[in-house]
Every structure is written in structure tokens, then in C-alpha cells.
PDB file of C-alpha atoms in Angstrom:
ATOM      1  CA  MET D 209     -17.023 -17.048   5.629  1.00 72.00           C
ATOM      2  CA  ASN D 210     -13.843 -18.709   4.455  1.00 82.00           C
ATOM      3  CA  LEU D 211     -12.777 -20.356   7.712  1.00 86.00           C
ATOM      4  CA  VAL D 212     -10.774 -23.568   7.836  1.00 85.00           C
ATOM      5  CA  GLU D 213     -10.540 -26.114  10.650  1.00 86.00           C
ATOM      6  CA  HIS D 214      -7.238 -24.696  11.928  1.00 88.00           C
ATOM      7  CA  ASP D 215      -8.814 -21.291  12.422  1.00 96.00           C
ATOM      8  CA  ARG D 216     -10.656 -22.414  15.527  1.00 94.00           C
ATOM      9  CA  ALA D 217      -7.425 -22.859  17.520  1.00 96.00           C
ATOM     10  CA  GLY D 218      -5.798 -19.749  16.075  1.00 97.00           C
ATOM     11  CA  TYR D 219      -8.682 -17.478  16.899  1.00 98.00           C
ATOM     12  CA  ALA D 220      -9.281 -19.054  20.325  1.00 98.00           C
ATOM     13  CA  THR D 221      -5.656 -18.262  21.174  1.00 98.00           C
ATOM     14  CA  ALA D 222      -6.090 -14.634  20.115  1.00 98.00           C
ATOM     15  CA  LEU D 223      -9.281 -14.281  22.176  1.00 98.00           C
ATOM     16  CA  GLU D 224      -7.609 -15.863  25.196  1.00 98.00           C
ATOM     17  CA  GLN D 225      -4.779 -13.319  24.855  1.00 98.00           C
ATOM     18  CA  ALA D 226      -7.309 -10.467  24.701  1.00 98.00           C
ATOM     19  CA  ARG D 227      -8.913 -11.709  27.906  1.00 98.00           C
ATOM     20  CA  LEU D 228      -5.518 -12.003  29.579  1.00 98.00           C
ATOM     21  CA  GLY D 229      -4.864  -8.385  28.609  1.00 98.00           C
ATOM     22  CA  ALA D 230      -8.207  -7.299  30.056  1.00 98.00           C
ATOM     23  CA  GLY D 231      -7.314  -9.021  33.322  1.00 98.00           C
ATOM     24  CA  GLU D 232      -4.029  -7.093  33.429  1.00 98.00           C
ATOM     25  CA  GLY D 233      -5.779  -3.760  32.967  1.00 97.00           C
ATOM     26  CA  GLY D 234      -4.494  -3.538  29.412  1.00 98.00           C
ATOM     27  CA  VAL D 235      -6.106  -2.815  26.060  1.00 98.00           C
ATOM     28  CA  PRO D 236      -7.953  -6.114  25.449  1.00 98.00           C
ATOM     29  CA  ILE D 237      -6.743  -7.052  21.995  1.00 98.00           C
ATOM     30  CA  GLY D 238      -5.123 -10.409  21.359  1.00 98.00           C
ATOM     31  CA  SER D 239      -3.365 -11.962  18.411  1.00 98.00           C
ATOM     32  CA  SER D 240      -1.650 -15.135  17.282  1.00 98.00           C
ATOM     33  CA  LEU D 241       0.372 -16.405  14.336  1.00 98.00           C
ATOM     34  CA  PHE D 242      -0.242 -19.961  13.173  1.00 98.00           C
ATOM     35  CA  GLU D 243       1.115 -22.151  10.392  1.00 96.00           C
ATOM     36  CA  ASN D 244      -0.941 -25.195   9.457  1.00 90.00           C
ATOM     37  CA  GLY D 245      -2.519 -25.403  12.883  1.00 91.00           C
ATOM     38  CA  VAL D 246       0.780 -24.968  14.735  1.00 96.00           C
ATOM     39  CA  MET D 247       1.195 -21.871  16.867  1.00 98.00           C
ATOM     40  CA  LEU D 248       4.286 -19.825  16.065  1.00 98.00           C
ATOM     41  CA  GLY D 249       3.560 -17.045  18.524  1.00 98.00           C
ATOM     42  CA  ALA D 250       0.837 -15.274  20.466  1.00 98.00           C
ATOM     43  CA  GLY D 251       0.615 -11.853  22.034  1.00 98.00           C
ATOM     44  CA  ARG D 252      -1.583  -9.093  23.306  1.00 98.00           C
ATOM     45  CA  ASN D 253      -1.619  -5.341  23.457  1.00 98.00           C
ATOM     46  CA  ARG D 254       0.845  -4.326  26.181  1.00 98.00           C
ATOM     47  CA  ARG D 255       0.723  -0.536  25.951  1.00 98.00           C
ATOM     48  CA  VAL D 256      -0.281  -0.314  29.596  1.00 98.00           C
ATOM     49  CA  GLN D 257       1.623  -3.325  30.920  1.00 98.00           C
ATOM     50  CA  ASN D 258       4.979  -2.434  29.296  1.00 98.00           C
ATOM     51  CA  GLY D 259       4.529   1.283  28.646  1.00 98.00           C
ATOM     52  CA  ASP D 260       5.167   0.428  24.996  1.00 98.00           C
ATOM     53  CA  PRO D 261       3.043   2.224  22.378  1.00 98.00           C
ATOM     54  CA  THR D 262       4.189  -0.156  19.624  1.00 98.00           C
ATOM     55  CA  ALA D 263       3.139  -3.277  21.533  1.00 98.00           C
ATOM     56  CA  HIS D 264      -0.141  -3.845  19.741  1.00 98.00           C
ATOM     57  CA  GLY D 265      -1.396  -7.406  19.863  1.00 98.00           C
ATOM     58  CA  GLU D 266      -0.210  -8.291  16.367  1.00 98.00           C
ATOM     59  CA  ILE D 267       3.251  -6.766  16.880  1.00 98.00           C
ATOM     60  CA  ASP D 268       3.556  -8.626  20.188  1.00 98.00           C
ATOM     61  CA  ALA D 269       2.575 -11.914  18.513  1.00 98.00           C
ATOM     62  CA  LEU D 270       5.068 -11.401  15.670  1.00 98.00           C
ATOM     63  CA  ARG D 271       7.764 -10.480  18.172  1.00 98.00           C
ATOM     64  CA  ASN D 272       7.067 -13.578  20.228  1.00 98.00           C
ATOM     65  CA  ALA D 273       7.147 -15.738  17.083  1.00 98.00           C
ATOM     66  CA  GLY D 274      10.730 -14.566  16.607  1.00 98.00           C
ATOM     67  CA  ARG D 275      12.834 -14.324  13.458  1.00 98.00           C
ATOM     68  CA  ARG D 276      11.623 -16.171  10.373  1.00 97.00           C
ATOM     69  CA  ALA D 277      12.970 -16.329   6.831  1.00 96.00           C
ATOM     70  CA  SER D 278       9.447 -16.945   5.521  1.00 97.00           C
ATOM     71  CA  TYR D 279       5.863 -16.314   6.548  1.00 98.00           C
ATOM     72  CA  ALA D 280       4.449 -18.299   3.644  1.00 95.00           C
ATOM     73  CA  GLY D 281       1.525 -20.431   4.784  1.00 96.00           C
ATOM     74  CA  THR D 282       0.996 -18.474   7.989  1.00 98.00           C
ATOM     75  CA  THR D 283      -2.273 -16.940   9.160  1.00 98.00           C
ATOM     76  CA  LEU D 284      -2.418 -14.050  11.586  1.00 98.00           C
ATOM     77  CA  TYR D 285      -5.372 -13.868  13.971  1.00 98.00           C
ATOM     78  CA  SER D 286      -6.478 -10.743  15.776  1.00 98.00           C
ATOM     79  CA  THR D 287      -9.547 -10.047  17.875  1.00 98.00           C
ATOM     80  CA  LEU D 288      -9.815  -6.563  16.304  1.00 98.00           C
ATOM     81  CA  ALA D 289      -9.238  -5.165  12.811  1.00 98.00           C
ATOM     82  CA  PRO D 290      -5.504  -4.328  12.518  1.00 98.00           C
ATOM     83  CA  CYS D 291      -4.432  -0.686  12.598  1.00 98.00           C
ATOM     84  CA  ALA D 292      -2.067   0.859  10.026  1.00 98.00           C
ATOM     85  CA  MET D 293       1.055  -0.286  11.906  1.00 98.00           C
ATOM     86  CA  CYS D 294      -0.130  -3.864  12.289  1.00 98.00           C
ATOM     87  CA  ALA D 295      -1.517  -4.015   8.741  1.00 98.00           C
ATOM     88  CA  GLY D 296       1.874  -2.724   7.623  1.00 98.00           C
ATOM     89  CA  SER D 297       3.648  -5.521   9.470  1.00 98.00           C
ATOM     90  CA  ILE D 298       1.408  -8.052   7.728  1.00 98.00           C
ATOM     91  CA  ILE D 299       2.261  -6.486   4.351  1.00 98.00           C
ATOM     92  CA  LEU D 300       5.979  -6.247   5.175  1.00 98.00           C
ATOM     93  CA  PHE D 301       6.357  -9.884   6.116  1.00 98.00           C
ATOM     94  CA  GLY D 302       4.164 -11.216   3.321  1.00 98.00           C
ATOM     95  CA  ILE D 303       1.532 -12.793   5.560  1.00 98.00           C
ATOM     96  CA  ARG D 304      -1.171 -13.745   3.087  1.00 97.00           C
ATOM     97  CA  ARG D 305      -4.151 -14.405   5.324  1.00 98.00           C
ATOM     98  CA  VAL D 306      -5.628 -12.556   8.288  1.00 98.00           C
ATOM     99  CA  VAL D 307      -8.595 -13.610  10.425  1.00 98.00           C
ATOM    100  CA  VAL D 308     -10.182 -10.752  12.365  1.00 98.00           C
ATOM    101  CA  GLY D 309     -12.598 -11.048  15.286  1.00 98.00           C
ATOM    102  CA  GLU D 310     -14.467  -7.824  14.663  1.00 98.00           C
ATOM    103  CA  GLU D 311     -14.322  -4.420  12.998  1.00 98.00           C
ATOM    104  CA  LYS D 312     -17.202  -2.707  14.814  1.00 98.00           C
ATOM    105  CA  ASN D 313     -15.091  -0.987  17.463  1.00 97.00           C
ATOM    106  CA  PHE D 314     -12.356  -0.020  15.013  1.00 97.00           C
ATOM    107  CA  PRO D 315     -12.435  -0.247  11.226  1.00 97.00           C
ATOM    108  CA  GLY D 316      -8.666  -0.695  10.949  1.00 98.00           C
ATOM    109  CA  GLU D 317      -6.932  -0.929   7.616  1.00 98.00           C
ATOM    110  CA  LEU D 318      -8.727  -3.898   6.074  1.00 98.00           C
ATOM    111  CA  GLU D 319      -8.972  -2.211   2.672  1.00 98.00           C
ATOM    112  CA  LEU D 320      -5.225  -1.510   2.643  1.00 98.00           C
ATOM    113  CA  LEU D 321      -4.616  -5.189   3.385  1.00 98.00           C
ATOM    114  CA  ARG D 322      -6.975  -6.319   0.627  1.00 98.00           C
ATOM    115  CA  SER D 323      -5.424  -3.856  -1.836  1.00 98.00           C
ATOM    116  CA  ARG D 324      -2.080  -5.582  -1.227  1.00 98.00           C
ATOM    117  CA  GLY D 325      -3.488  -9.037  -1.910  1.00 98.00           C
ATOM    118  CA  VAL D 326      -4.033 -10.195   1.668  1.00 98.00           C
ATOM    119  CA  GLU D 327      -7.065 -12.425   2.275  1.00 98.00           C
ATOM    120  CA  VAL D 328      -9.046 -10.893   5.133  1.00 98.00           C
ATOM    121  CA  VAL D 329     -11.732 -12.902   6.937  1.00 98.00           C
ATOM    122  CA  VAL D 330     -13.908 -11.082   9.478  1.00 98.00           C
ATOM    123  CA  ILE D 331     -15.547 -13.476  11.928  1.00 97.00           C
ATOM    124  CA  ASP D 332     -17.827 -10.846  13.507  1.00 97.00           C
ATOM    125  CA  ASP D 333     -17.440 -12.407  16.944  1.00 98.00           C
ATOM    126  CA  PRO D 334     -19.831 -10.889  19.510  1.00 98.00           C
ATOM    127  CA  LYS D 335     -17.492 -11.889  22.359  1.00 98.00           C
ATOM    128  CA  ALA D 336     -14.663  -9.801  20.910  1.00 98.00           C
ATOM    129  CA  THR D 337     -17.014  -6.902  20.198  1.00 98.00           C
ATOM    130  CA  ALA D 338     -18.386  -6.929  23.766  1.00 98.00           C
ATOM    131  CA  LEU D 339     -14.897  -7.081  25.262  1.00 98.00           C
ATOM    132  CA  MET D 340     -13.732  -4.029  23.316  1.00 98.00           C
ATOM    133  CA  GLU D 341     -16.992  -2.125  23.765  1.00 98.00           C
ATOM    134  CA  ASP D 342     -16.749  -2.523  27.520  1.00 98.00           C
ATOM    135  CA  PHE D 343     -13.117  -1.364  27.441  1.00 98.00           C
ATOM    136  CA  THR D 344     -13.588   1.681  25.200  1.00 97.00           C
ATOM    137  CA  THR D 345     -16.620   2.820  27.219  1.00 97.00           C
ATOM    138  CA  ARG D 346     -14.643   2.679  30.445  1.00 97.00           C
ATOM    139  CA  ASN D 347     -11.329   3.965  29.054  1.00 97.00           C
ATOM    140  CA  PRO D 348     -11.950   6.387  26.187  1.00 97.00           C
ATOM    141  CA  GLY D 349      -8.696   8.298  26.768  1.00 96.00           C
ATOM    142  CA  LEU D 350      -6.531   5.200  26.832  1.00 97.00           C
ATOM    143  CA  TRP D 351      -8.223   3.881  23.720  1.00 97.00           C
ATOM    144  CA  ASN D 352      -7.689   7.161  21.850  1.00 97.00           C
ATOM    145  CA  GLU D 353      -4.030   7.061  22.848  1.00 96.00           C
ATOM    146  CA  ASP D 354      -3.682   3.538  21.487  1.00 96.00           C
ATOM    147  CA  ILE D 355      -5.120   4.383  18.073  1.00 96.00           C
ATOM    148  CA  GLY D 356      -3.425   7.763  17.743  1.00 96.00           C
ATOM    149  CA  VAL D 357      -6.517   9.925  18.185  1.00 96.00           C
ATOM    150  CA  ASP D 358      -5.146  13.168  19.581  1.00 94.00           C
ATOM    151  CA  GLU D 359      -7.854  14.589  21.862  1.00 91.00           C
ATOM    152  CA  ALA D 360      -6.207  18.028  21.774  1.00 89.00           C
ATOM    153  CA  GLN D 361      -6.393  18.282  17.994  1.00 83.00           C
ATOM    154  CA  PRO D 362      -9.545  19.408  16.155  1.00 69.00           C
ATOM    155  CA  ASP D 363      -8.704  17.214  13.178  1.00 56.00           C
ATOM    156  CA  PRO D 364      -7.123  14.034  14.511  1.00 47.00           C
ATOM    157  CA  ALA D 365      -4.855  11.949  12.327  1.00 47.00           C
ATOM    158  CA  GLN D 366      -7.334   9.082  12.472  1.00 44.00           C
TER     159      GLN D 366
ATOM    160  CA  MET T 109      14.820  20.343   0.377  1.00 72.00           C
ATOM    161  CA  ASN T 110      12.536  21.440   3.181  1.00 82.00           C
ATOM    162  CA  LEU T 111      14.938  21.006   6.104  1.00 86.00           C
ATOM    163  CA  VAL T 112      14.766  23.088   9.247  1.00 85.00           C
ATOM    164  CA  GLU T 113      17.526  23.844  11.764  1.00 86.00           C
ATOM    165  CA  HIS T 114      16.301  21.176  14.204  1.00 88.00           C
ATOM    166  CA  ASP T 115      16.663  18.501  11.545  1.00 96.00           C
ATOM    167  CA  ARG T 116      20.434  18.459  11.867  1.00 94.00           C
ATOM    168  CA  ALA T 117      20.319  17.035  15.408  1.00 96.00           C
ATOM    169  CA  GLY T 118      17.443  14.661  14.640  1.00 97.00           C
ATOM    170  CA  TYR T 119      19.096  13.138  11.616  1.00 98.00           C
ATOM    171  CA  ALA T 120      22.548  13.010  13.259  1.00 98.00           C
ATOM    172  CA  THR T 121      20.983  10.972  16.067  1.00 98.00           C
ATOM    173  CA  ALA T 122      19.429   8.549  13.589  1.00 98.00           C
ATOM    174  CA  LEU T 123      22.732   8.130  11.731  1.00 98.00           C
ATOM    175  CA  GLU T 124      24.599   7.561  14.991  1.00 98.00           C
ATOM    176  CA  GLN T 125      22.071   4.848  15.875  1.00 98.00           C
ATOM    177  CA  ALA T 126      22.596   3.198  12.478  1.00 98.00           C
ATOM    178  CA  ARG T 127      26.343   3.139  13.074  1.00 98.00           C
ATOM    179  CA  LEU T 128      25.852   1.690  16.552  1.00 98.00           C
ATOM    180  CA  GLY T 129      23.755  -1.042  14.963  1.00 98.00           C
ATOM    181  CA  ALA T 130      26.461  -1.764  12.400  1.00 98.00           C
ATOM    182  CA  GLY T 131      28.993  -2.103  15.203  1.00 98.00           C
ATOM    183  CA  GLU T 132      26.750  -4.642  16.923  1.00 98.00           C
ATOM    184  CA  GLY T 133      26.463  -6.752  13.780  1.00 97.00           C
ATOM    185  CA  GLY T 134      22.886  -5.604  13.282  1.00 98.00           C
ATOM    186  CA  VAL T 135      20.968  -4.193  10.344  1.00 98.00           C
ATOM    187  CA  PRO T 136      22.406  -0.646  10.209  1.00 98.00           C
ATOM    188  CA  ILE T 137      19.248   1.461  10.240  1.00 98.00           C
ATOM    189  CA  GLY T 138      18.748   4.147  12.851  1.00 98.00           C
ATOM    190  CA  SER T 139      15.856   6.384  13.793  1.00 98.00           C
ATOM    191  CA  SER T 140      14.859   9.113  16.191  1.00 98.00           C
ATOM    192  CA  LEU T 141      11.758  11.038  17.216  1.00 98.00           C
ATOM    193  CA  PHE T 142      12.137  14.736  17.960  1.00 98.00           C
ATOM    194  CA  GLU T 143       9.776  17.527  18.953  1.00 96.00           C
ATOM    195  CA  ASN T 144      10.984  21.089  18.405  1.00 90.00           C
ATOM    196  CA  GLY T 145      14.610  20.038  18.631  1.00 91.00           C
ATOM    197  CA  VAL T 146      14.120  17.930  21.751  1.00 96.00           C
ATOM    198  CA  MET T 147      14.745  14.203  21.459  1.00 98.00           C
ATOM    199  CA  LEU T 148      11.836  12.040  22.593  1.00 98.00           C
ATOM    200  CA  GLY T 149      13.427   8.735  21.687  1.00 98.00           C
ATOM    201  CA  ALA T 150      16.010   7.065  19.485  1.00 98.00           C
ATOM    202  CA  GLY T 151      16.463   3.516  18.306  1.00 98.00           C
ATOM    203  CA  ARG T 152      17.950   1.176  15.774  1.00 98.00           C
ATOM    204  CA  ASN T 153      17.091  -2.033  14.036  1.00 98.00           C
ATOM    205  CA  ARG T 154      17.588  -4.833  16.571  1.00 98.00           C
ATOM    206  CA  ARG T 155      16.462  -7.884  14.595  1.00 98.00           C
ATOM    207  CA  VAL T 156      19.837  -9.515  15.147  1.00 98.00           C
ATOM    208  CA  GLN T 157      20.619  -8.118  18.595  1.00 98.00           C
ATOM    209  CA  ASN T 158      17.232  -9.000  20.174  1.00 98.00           C
ATOM    210  CA  GLY T 159      15.978 -11.689  17.798  1.00 98.00           C
ATOM    211  CA  ASP T 160      12.980  -9.431  17.262  1.00 98.00           C
ATOM    212  CA  PRO T 161      11.632  -9.127  13.698  1.00 98.00           C
ATOM    213  CA  THR T 162       9.460  -6.136  14.628  1.00 98.00           C
ATOM    214  CA  ALA T 163      12.369  -4.129  16.037  1.00 98.00           C
ATOM    215  CA  HIS T 164      12.945  -1.940  13.017  1.00 98.00           C
ATOM    216  CA  GLY T 165      14.697   1.336  13.766  1.00 98.00           C
ATOM    217  CA  GLU T 166      11.528   3.419  13.728  1.00 98.00           C
ATOM    218  CA  ILE T 167       9.590   0.988  15.938  1.00 98.00           C
ATOM    219  CA  ASP T 168      12.515   0.889  18.364  1.00 98.00           C
ATOM    220  CA  ALA T 169      12.624   4.699  18.482  1.00 98.00           C
ATOM    221  CA  LEU T 170       8.863   4.959  19.079  1.00 98.00           C
ATOM    222  CA  ARG T 171       9.080   2.277  21.765  1.00 98.00           C
ATOM    223  CA  ASN T 172      11.906   4.101  23.488  1.00 98.00           C
ATOM    224  CA  ALA T 173       9.961   7.373  23.320  1.00 98.00           C
ATOM    225  CA  GLY T 174       7.278   5.663  25.398  1.00 98.00           C
ATOM    226  CA  ARG T 175       3.573   6.382  25.684  1.00 98.00           C
ATOM    227  CA  ARG T 176       2.308   9.713  24.392  1.00 97.00           C
ATOM    228  CA  ALA T 177      -1.180  11.181  24.113  1.00 96.00           C
ATOM    229  CA  SER T 178      -0.090  13.251  21.112  1.00 97.00           C
ATOM    230  CA  TYR T 179       2.560  13.188  18.393  1.00 98.00           C
ATOM    231  CA  ALA T 180       1.571  16.598  17.079  1.00 95.00           C
ATOM    232  CA  GLY T 181       4.665  18.617  16.226  1.00 96.00           C
ATOM    233  CA  THR T 182       6.976  15.613  16.173  1.00 98.00           C
ATOM    234  CA  THR T 183       9.303  14.650  13.339  1.00 98.00           C
ATOM    235  CA  LEU T 184      10.520  11.107  12.819  1.00 98.00           C
ATOM    236  CA  TYR T 185      14.001  10.615  11.352  1.00 98.00           C
ATOM    237  CA  SER T 186      15.194   7.419   9.729  1.00 98.00           C
ATOM    238  CA  THR T 187      18.368   6.672   7.814  1.00 98.00           C
ATOM    239  CA  LEU T 188      16.358   4.557   5.327  1.00 98.00           C
ATOM    240  CA  ALA T 189      12.923   4.883   3.750  1.00 98.00           C
ATOM    241  CA  PRO T 190      10.382   3.333   6.155  1.00 98.00           C
ATOM    242  CA  CYS T 191       8.882  -0.069   5.318  1.00 98.00           C
ATOM    243  CA  ALA T 192       5.125  -0.774   5.427  1.00 98.00           C
ATOM    244  CA  MET T 193       5.174  -1.526   9.168  1.00 98.00           C
ATOM    245  CA  CYS T 194       7.084   1.621  10.081  1.00 98.00           C
ATOM    246  CA  ALA T 195       5.107   3.780   7.654  1.00 98.00           C
ATOM    247  CA  GLY T 196       1.994   2.323   9.267  1.00 98.00           C
ATOM    248  CA  SER T 197       3.203   3.325  12.716  1.00 98.00           C
ATOM    249  CA  ILE T 198       3.755   6.886  11.460  1.00 98.00           C
ATOM    250  CA  ILE T 199       0.211   6.942  10.059  1.00 98.00           C
ATOM    251  CA  LEU T 200      -1.279   5.360  13.187  1.00 98.00           C
ATOM    252  CA  PHE T 201       0.225   7.860  15.588  1.00 98.00           C
ATOM    253  CA  GLY T 202      -0.403  10.868  13.381  1.00 98.00           C
ATOM    254  CA  ILE T 203       3.246  11.838  12.940  1.00 98.00           C
ATOM    255  CA  ARG T 204       3.051  14.523  10.270  1.00 97.00           C
ATOM    256  CA  ARG T 205       6.654  14.833   9.143  1.00 98.00           C
ATOM    257  CA  VAL T 206       9.319  12.259   8.276  1.00 98.00           C
ATOM    258  CA  VAL T 207      12.933  12.927   7.287  1.00 98.00           C
ATOM    259  CA  VAL T 208      14.585  10.041   5.457  1.00 98.00           C
ATOM    260  CA  GLY T 209      18.294   9.546   4.848  1.00 98.00           C
ATOM    261  CA  GLU T 210      17.998   7.628   1.618  1.00 98.00           C
ATOM    262  CA  GLU T 211      15.697   5.522  -0.536  1.00 98.00           C
ATOM    263  CA  LYS T 212      18.266   3.985  -2.895  1.00 98.00           C
ATOM    264  CA  ASN T 213      18.730   0.734  -0.996  1.00 97.00           C
ATOM    265  CA  PHE T 214      15.013   0.339  -0.274  1.00 97.00           C
ATOM    266  CA  PRO T 215      12.128   2.353  -1.735  1.00 97.00           C
ATOM    267  CA  GLY T 216       9.946   1.847   1.326  1.00 98.00           C
ATOM    268  CA  GLU T 217       6.418   3.174   1.485  1.00 98.00           C
ATOM    269  CA  LEU T 218       7.005   6.864   0.871  1.00 98.00           C
ATOM    270  CA  GLU T 219       4.012   7.110  -1.462  1.00 98.00           C
ATOM    271  CA  LEU T 220       1.709   5.561   1.131  1.00 98.00           C
ATOM    272  CA  LEU T 221       2.941   8.141   3.642  1.00 98.00           C
ATOM    273  CA  ARG T 222       2.385  11.006   1.226  1.00 98.00           C
ATOM    274  CA  SER T 223      -1.072   9.693   0.312  1.00 98.00           C
ATOM    275  CA  ARG T 224      -1.994   9.962   4.000  1.00 98.00           C
ATOM    276  CA  GLY T 225      -0.838  13.552   4.256  1.00 98.00           C
ATOM    277  CA  VAL T 226       2.590  12.983   5.784  1.00 98.00           C
ATOM    278  CA  GLU T 227       5.347  15.389   4.700  1.00 98.00           C
ATOM    279  CA  VAL T 228       8.297  13.279   3.547  1.00 98.00           C
ATOM    280  CA  VAL T 229      11.747  14.828   3.108  1.00 98.00           C
ATOM    281  CA  VAL T 230      14.474  12.676   1.532  1.00 98.00           C
ATOM    282  CA  ILE T 231      17.958  13.973   2.344  1.00 97.00           C
ATOM    283  CA  ASP T 232      19.761  11.615  -0.060  1.00 97.00           C
ATOM    284  CA  ASP T 233      22.665  11.202   2.344  1.00 98.00           C
ATOM    285  CA  PRO T 234      25.601   9.337   0.757  1.00 98.00           C
ATOM    286  CA  LYS T 235      26.819   8.202   4.201  1.00 98.00           C
ATOM    287  CA  ALA T 236      23.535   6.391   4.874  1.00 98.00           C
ATOM    288  CA  THR T 237      23.514   4.917   1.368  1.00 98.00           C
ATOM    289  CA  ALA T 238      27.074   3.621   1.706  1.00 98.00           C
ATOM    290  CA  LEU T 239      26.371   2.103   5.134  1.00 98.00           C
ATOM    291  CA  MET T 240      23.369   0.143   3.832  1.00 98.00           C
ATOM    292  CA  GLU T 241      25.033  -0.794   0.547  1.00 98.00           C
ATOM    293  CA  ASP T 242      27.952  -2.300   2.411  1.00 98.00           C
ATOM    294  CA  PHE T 243      25.569  -4.196   4.694  1.00 98.00           C
ATOM    295  CA  THR T 244      23.257  -5.567   1.998  1.00 97.00           C
ATOM    296  CA  THR T 245      26.226  -6.669  -0.137  1.00 97.00           C
ATOM    297  CA  ARG T 246      27.708  -8.623   2.767  1.00 97.00           C
ATOM    298  CA  ASN T 247      24.413  -9.916   4.221  1.00 97.00           C
ATOM    299  CA  PRO T 248      21.849 -10.409   1.462  1.00 97.00           C
ATOM    300  CA  GLY T 249      20.005 -13.177   3.337  1.00 96.00           C
ATOM    301  CA  LEU T 250      19.670 -11.173   6.526  1.00 97.00           C
ATOM    302  CA  TRP T 251      18.516  -8.149   4.587  1.00 97.00           C
ATOM    303  CA  ASN T 252      15.891 -10.152   2.720  1.00 97.00           C
ATOM    304  CA  GLU T 253      14.657 -11.521   6.040  1.00 96.00           C
ATOM    305  CA  ASP T 254      14.326  -8.010   7.437  1.00 96.00           C
ATOM    306  CA  ILE T 255      12.213  -6.727   4.558  1.00 96.00           C
ATOM    307  CA  GLY T 256      10.110  -9.863   4.150  1.00 96.00           C
ATOM    308  CA  VAL T 257      11.601 -11.061   0.881  1.00 96.00           C
ATOM    309  CA  ASP T 258      11.067 -14.804   0.969  1.00 94.00           C
ATOM    310  CA  GLU T 259      13.996 -16.356  -0.904  1.00 91.00           C
ATOM    311  CA  ALA T 260      12.101 -19.655  -1.275  1.00 89.00           C
ATOM    312  CA  GLN T 261       9.166 -18.037  -3.060  1.00 83.00           C
ATOM    313  CA  PRO T 262       9.197 -17.255  -6.784  1.00 69.00           C
ATOM    314  CA  ASP T 263       6.973 -14.222  -6.252  1.00 56.00           C
ATOM    315  CA  PRO T 264       7.979 -12.583  -2.982  1.00 47.00           C
ATOM    316  CA  ALA T 265       5.548 -10.368  -1.111  1.00 47.00           C
ATOM    317  CA  GLN T 266       7.829  -7.406  -1.620  1.00 44.00           C
TER     318      GLN T 266
END
């Protein structure tokens, strides 16, 4: 796995955010944006907390990092594989490196990221997997809502 | 062009939002989400107004529409071709139809949308094109920031 020393702090921040979200009754996915070991922003899924369907962890972290003219040299951390919206934000802003906690609970759009030249590192962190597994088992409807799986449709968009 | 009667109101709302954004000194891109002629939400790019890089028009509209279990039957309107992040949000939530004002000032990710089964209708509205052309001519740096073009990099991510 192509981890660097700085990744420890970046990923720990994302995992802490996921746990904060779990404590708030939210979807437990956390994220952070770092540049050379310095945190630019952190966030967590706030669909439940803010009633905001676009507030995925990565979007929240990018929002909290604020306006930037350049994302060169930044790494985005997320406890879960980014969905199409969050992968799209990574592509849009030219973030070149993404470190992902796990992809077992959701495959995300890792291939789309790679096809656009983004380096994707999957840690395969059992703590992140357990956190999400516990959440999706207890809250299948909320989880489907968050990833756009329409329970009323025979052929969901996902 | 495959426009339906409801599209008039949906697109007019998006264009009105773009003009509101222009009046606020923001990036003049507006969006709306409609279902069978009923508005679910509208929004505009608020990068400047809120200091939020993720507040593209489409994201703002989806945020304002709030939480939904299903986007079946909805159409998203945007005055400009959606970027990777906004296209990703359309894919994530299973929005099946997108009506776009113009793609001359920004090609966006229309092919990605089509490749995922989304119906994309481009109106080619000269009012939307003129609004963006005026903005990008006056504010090239701000526009580059909004679409992730890093002026310091020889090979930008876009």
C-alpha cells in the first residue's frame, strides 16, 4: 500500500469525523483534506444532522476547507469509497490522491477516479468497515436514501 | 429537441437563479429540480456569496430540495452543462433527465451523464451563453477557480 507518513493524521481525522457522525445519529462517514500533513478541512456526512442530501463527508470536508485556487499537493481522506458526487468533486478540483478506509460496504466510483488519473489507495480498515456495517444493518432505509437507491423502483439507479 | 411543457417553468427558474447570482457578484449559474411541473428546489452558484467551493448551482438546488427517498420522475435544470461534481450528484441520486441551457462556455460532463443512462437535453439558450460569456470575460480567475483550473499548473486537471 502506498501510504506516506502524513497519511496517518489525515486518515485518523476522517475516522474521528465518522465516529462523531455516528454519535450524532448520522451516516458515519468522515473525510478530511490535507496538504503536506497540514489539515485544510474536515467533515462528515450530515444528511441527518442538517437535512442536506449533498452533505456527504467529502463534500462537507471540501466545504469546510473553503475556497482555494489550487488543490495541487492535497490528499483527500474518506472512511468509505467515494460515491459519484464525491468522486466528481475530486475530479473537478484536480485532487490527485485519495486515501479510502474501505470499499466493502460500498464500492463507490474508484474506477472512475482511476480512469481520470487519480491515485486511489484503499487502506481496508476493519474499524471503518465495522462502523459502516453496524450502521447499514440498523438503518437500511437511511443508507439507501444516502446512496440514491430508490426502494420503490425495481431497477434502482445504483 | 425533446422538451416538454413543464420544462418552460423549470428552465425559467434556473435562469432566474443565474441572474440573481450575477446580481450578487457570484458565478451566474442557476439550477432547479422539478417533478411533474412542481418545483422541489432551486439554487445558484454561491462560491462567492458563501465562500463555499461545493456550492455549484445544481448542488445548491439539490440541497434546497432537501432529503428525498426517490428522485424518480424528477428533472434537473441548469443554465450551464454540469461539471463532474454536479454530474456525479445526478448519477448518485438517480435523476434520469437533465435540461441544460448551454455547453459553449463549459463542456461539462454530458458524455458521462449519457453513458450512465441520463437523458440530456441541451437548449442552446443564447441568454445563458451571453450571461456566462460576460462573466468569464470579466472574471477569468474566479471562473478558473470554480471549475478547478489551476492557473499555477502547466497541465491543469481540467
